[in-house]
Short mmCIF file of C-alpha atoms in Angstrom, two decimals:
data_model
loop_
_atom_site.label_atom_id
_atom_site.label_comp_id
_atom_site.label_asym_id
_atom_site.label_seq_id
_atom_site.Cartn_x
_atom_site.Cartn_y
_atom_site.Cartn_z
CA VAL A 1 -7.65 -13.47 -6.84
CA ALA A 2 -6.34 -15.41 -3.82
CA THR A 3 -4.06 -17.52 -6.01
CA LEU A 4 -2.47 -14.57 -7.79
CA PRO A 5 1.21 -14.00 -6.87
CA ILE A 6 2.72 -11.23 -4.79
CA ILE A 7 6.43 -10.75 -4.18
CA ASP A 8 8.02 -9.86 -0.82
CA GLU A 9 11.13 -7.77 -0.22
CA THR A 10 13.42 -10.83 -0.46
CA GLY A 11 12.04 -11.72 -3.92
CA ARG A 12 9.99 -14.64 -2.63
CA THR A 13 6.69 -15.22 -4.43
CA LEU A 14 3.60 -16.24 -2.46
CA PRO A 15 -0.14 -16.32 -3.15
CA PHE A 16 -2.04 -13.14 -2.31
CA GLY A 17 -4.57 -15.23 -0.37
CA SER A 18 -1.89 -16.36 2.11
CA LEU A 19 -2.07 -12.86 3.66
CA PHE A 20 -5.65 -13.41 4.81
CA ALA A 21 -6.15 -17.20 4.82
CA SER A 22 -6.14 -17.61 8.60
CA GLN A 23 -6.49 -14.06 9.89
CA ARG A 24 -8.05 -10.77 8.95
CA ALA A 25 -5.85 -8.42 6.89
CA ILE A 26 -6.15 -4.72 6.21
CA VAL A 27 -4.57 -4.44 2.75
CA VAL A 28 -3.54 -1.01 1.49
CA PHE A 29 -2.74 -0.78 -2.23
CA ILE A 30 -0.61 2.24 -3.06
CA ARG A 31 -0.52 3.90 -6.48
CA HIS A 32 3.21 3.51 -7.04
CA PHE A 33 6.42 3.73 -5.01
CA TRP A 34 7.16 7.34 -6.07
CA CYS A 35 3.69 8.73 -5.26
CA PRO A 36 4.08 11.48 -2.62
CA LEU A 37 0.40 11.28 -1.75
CA CYS A 38 0.66 7.58 -0.94
CA GLN A 39 3.81 8.29 1.07
CA ASP A 40 1.89 10.90 3.08
CA TYR A 41 -0.98 8.43 3.54
CA LEU A 42 1.30 5.65 4.81
CA SER A 43 3.11 8.10 7.11
CA SER A 44 -0.28 9.02 8.62
CA VAL A 45 -1.34 5.38 8.92
CA THR A 46 1.96 4.51 10.56
CA SER A 47 1.61 7.31 13.11
CA LEU A 48 -1.95 6.19 14.02
CA VAL A 49 -1.87 2.41 13.69
CA ARG A 50 0.86 0.56 15.56
CA PRO A 51 1.33 -3.17 14.92
CA GLU A 52 0.95 -3.96 18.63
CA LEU A 53 -2.48 -2.28 18.67
CA LEU A 54 -3.96 -4.64 16.11
CA SER A 55 -6.42 -7.11 17.55
CA TYR A 56 -5.21 -10.19 19.42
CA ASP A 57 -7.35 -13.21 20.16
CA GLY A 58 -7.78 -14.75 23.62
CA GLU A 59 -4.58 -16.76 23.20
CA LYS A 60 -2.43 -13.72 22.43
CA ARG A 61 -2.13 -14.64 18.74
CA LYS A 62 -2.37 -11.79 16.29
CA SER A 63 -5.78 -12.00 14.66
CA MET A 64 -5.28 -9.07 12.24
CA GLN A 65 -2.46 -7.61 10.26
CA LEU A 66 -1.97 -4.55 8.07
CA VAL A 67 -0.03 -4.99 4.84
CA VAL A 68 0.88 -2.69 1.99
CA ILE A 69 1.05 -3.66 -1.68
CA GLY A 70 2.73 -1.61 -4.39
CA ASN A 71 3.26 -2.37 -8.04
CA GLY A 72 6.87 -1.35 -8.60
CA ALA A 73 10.08 -3.38 -8.58
CA PRO A 74 10.19 -5.68 -5.52
CA GLY A 75 13.79 -4.60 -5.00
CA LEU A 76 12.50 -1.20 -3.84
CA ILE A 77 10.39 -2.56 -0.97
CA LYS A 78 13.08 -2.65 1.73
CA LYS A 79 14.24 0.93 1.13
CA TYR A 80 10.63 2.15 0.73
CA ARG A 81 9.74 0.71 4.14
CA GLN A 82 12.83 2.35 5.58
CA MET A 83 12.00 5.67 3.95
CA ILE A 84 8.43 5.76 5.34
CA GLY A 85 9.30 4.11 8.67
CA LEU A 86 6.76 1.43 7.77
CA PRO A 87 6.53 -1.27 10.46
CA PHE A 88 4.14 -3.40 8.39
CA ASN A 89 4.94 -6.05 5.78
CA MET A 90 4.96 -4.88 2.18
CA TYR A 91 4.66 -6.72 -1.09
CA SER A 92 4.60 -5.98 -4.80
CA ASP A 93 2.20 -6.89 -7.60
CA PRO A 94 4.34 -5.76 -10.55
CA THR A 95 1.97 -7.31 -13.12
CA LEU A 96 -1.01 -5.39 -11.67
CA ALA A 97 -3.01 -8.63 -11.81
CA ILE A 98 -4.43 -8.21 -8.30
CA TYR A 99 -5.09 -4.49 -8.81
CA SER A 100 -7.06 -5.35 -11.94
CA ALA A 101 -8.91 -8.33 -10.41
CA LEU A 102 -10.03 -6.16 -7.47
CA GLY A 103 -11.26 -3.39 -9.79
CA MET A 104 -8.63 -0.71 -9.11
CA GLU A 105 -8.34 1.39 -12.23
CA SER A 106 -5.46 2.82 -14.16
CA LYS A 107 -6.27 6.26 -15.51
CA SER A 108 -4.15 8.39 -17.79
CA THR A 109 -6.03 11.48 -16.69
CA VAL A 110 -6.78 11.48 -12.99
CA VAL A 111 -9.41 13.87 -11.76
CA VAL A 112 -8.24 15.45 -8.50
CA ARG A 113 -10.96 15.59 -5.92
CA ARG A 114 -10.77 17.50 -2.63
CA ASP A 115 -7.74 17.02 -0.44
CA ARG A 116 -7.91 14.35 2.23
CA GLY A 117 -6.56 14.99 5.70
CA TYR A 118 -3.44 12.91 5.11
CA VAL A 119 -2.15 15.10 2.21
CA LYS A 120 0.80 17.10 3.54
CA HIS A 121 2.27 18.58 0.36
CA GLY A 122 1.15 20.13 -2.91
CA SER A 123 2.05 18.43 -6.19
CA MET A 124 5.48 19.94 -6.84
CA ALA A 125 6.53 19.99 -3.20
CA GLY A 126 5.33 16.40 -2.81
CA ILE A 127 7.45 15.23 -5.73
CA ALA A 128 10.49 17.01 -4.32
CA VAL A 129 9.91 15.53 -0.86
CA ALA A 130 9.50 12.03 -2.32
CA PHE A 131 12.75 12.38 -4.27
CA VAL A 132 14.69 13.67 -1.23
CA ARG A 133 13.30 10.90 0.99
CA ALA A 134 14.42 8.32 -1.59
CA ILE A 135 17.92 9.76 -1.86
CA LYS A 136 18.31 9.87 1.95
CA VAL A 137 17.72 6.13 2.32
CA GLY A 138 19.65 5.16 -0.83
CA MET A 139 16.57 4.08 -2.70
CA PRO A 140 17.57 3.51 -6.34
CA VAL A 141 15.61 6.19 -8.18
CA TRP A 142 16.29 4.51 -11.52
CA GLU A 143 14.26 1.42 -10.51
CA LYS A 144 10.68 1.06 -11.79
CA GLY A 145 8.42 2.50 -9.11
CA GLY A 146 5.26 1.26 -10.76
CA ASN A 147 2.57 2.55 -13.10
CA VAL A 148 2.07 6.26 -12.34
CA ALA A 149 -1.51 6.16 -13.66
CA GLN A 150 -2.51 3.30 -11.37
CA LEU A 151 -4.97 3.96 -8.55
CA GLY A 152 -4.98 2.00 -5.33
CA GLY A 153 -7.41 1.16 -2.59
CA GLU A 154 -7.99 -0.38 0.80
CA PHE A 155 -9.57 -3.73 1.63
CA VAL A 156 -10.28 -5.69 4.78
CA LEU A 157 -10.05 -9.37 3.83
CA GLY A 158 -10.31 -12.71 5.63
CA PRO A 159 -10.09 -14.88 7.38
CA GLY A 160 -10.55 -17.03 4.32
CA LEU A 161 -12.25 -15.75 1.21
CA THR A 162 -14.27 -12.96 2.79
CA CYS A 163 -14.19 -9.21 2.16
CA LEU A 164 -15.46 -6.99 4.97
CA TYR A 165 -14.57 -3.64 3.45
CA ALA A 166 -13.55 -2.40 0.00
CA HIS A 167 -12.55 1.08 -1.09
CA ARG A 168 -11.13 1.86 -4.53
CA MET A 169 -9.46 5.19 -5.16
CA GLN A 170 -11.26 7.45 -7.65
CA SER A 171 -8.44 9.97 -7.84
CA SER A 172 -4.78 10.33 -6.84
CA LYS A 173 -5.90 11.85 -3.54
CA GLY A 174 -8.56 9.25 -2.95
CA HIS A 175 -7.29 6.91 -0.26
CA ALA A 176 -9.93 5.96 2.32
CA PRO A 177 -10.12 8.13 5.43
CA ILE A 178 -7.91 6.50 8.02
CA GLN A 179 -10.76 6.45 10.53
CA ASP A 180 -12.67 4.05 8.25
#
């Protein structure tokens, strides 16, 4: 998994494992760039987790980072981050190779479980809000936002090839509670 490629907002390809080779990384996998539930989740995460609050070691070097990975066109990343107000780095796995290797499923019929605290909109209102947000920041709505049936998850990885926490979504509203 660590050698599989991810793409940053400039189009540069790097190995997934470089995110957690020398420091711990909280990695949030979103369903797709147009998912209003994932947008709500990231808005909640951003309001509660500031980059400057992540752990620092005794020498004032950052020892943890939070990153977000989507599976849509990498060209959408910059506008997506702007739209959400996301202060964290974001990458894309457009082939879904990492999603698959980490066991995150793609389901054509997603069973909706109970609402999580981060959900701010119903289905139709959420779609409308996501569309309006995209238009406001000039996000090209014709670009591929990713596989709409894909589920995401949250992982705490590193340093090195260690996994301290793994959560895979079981439904479209199934992100891990932020307190976890």
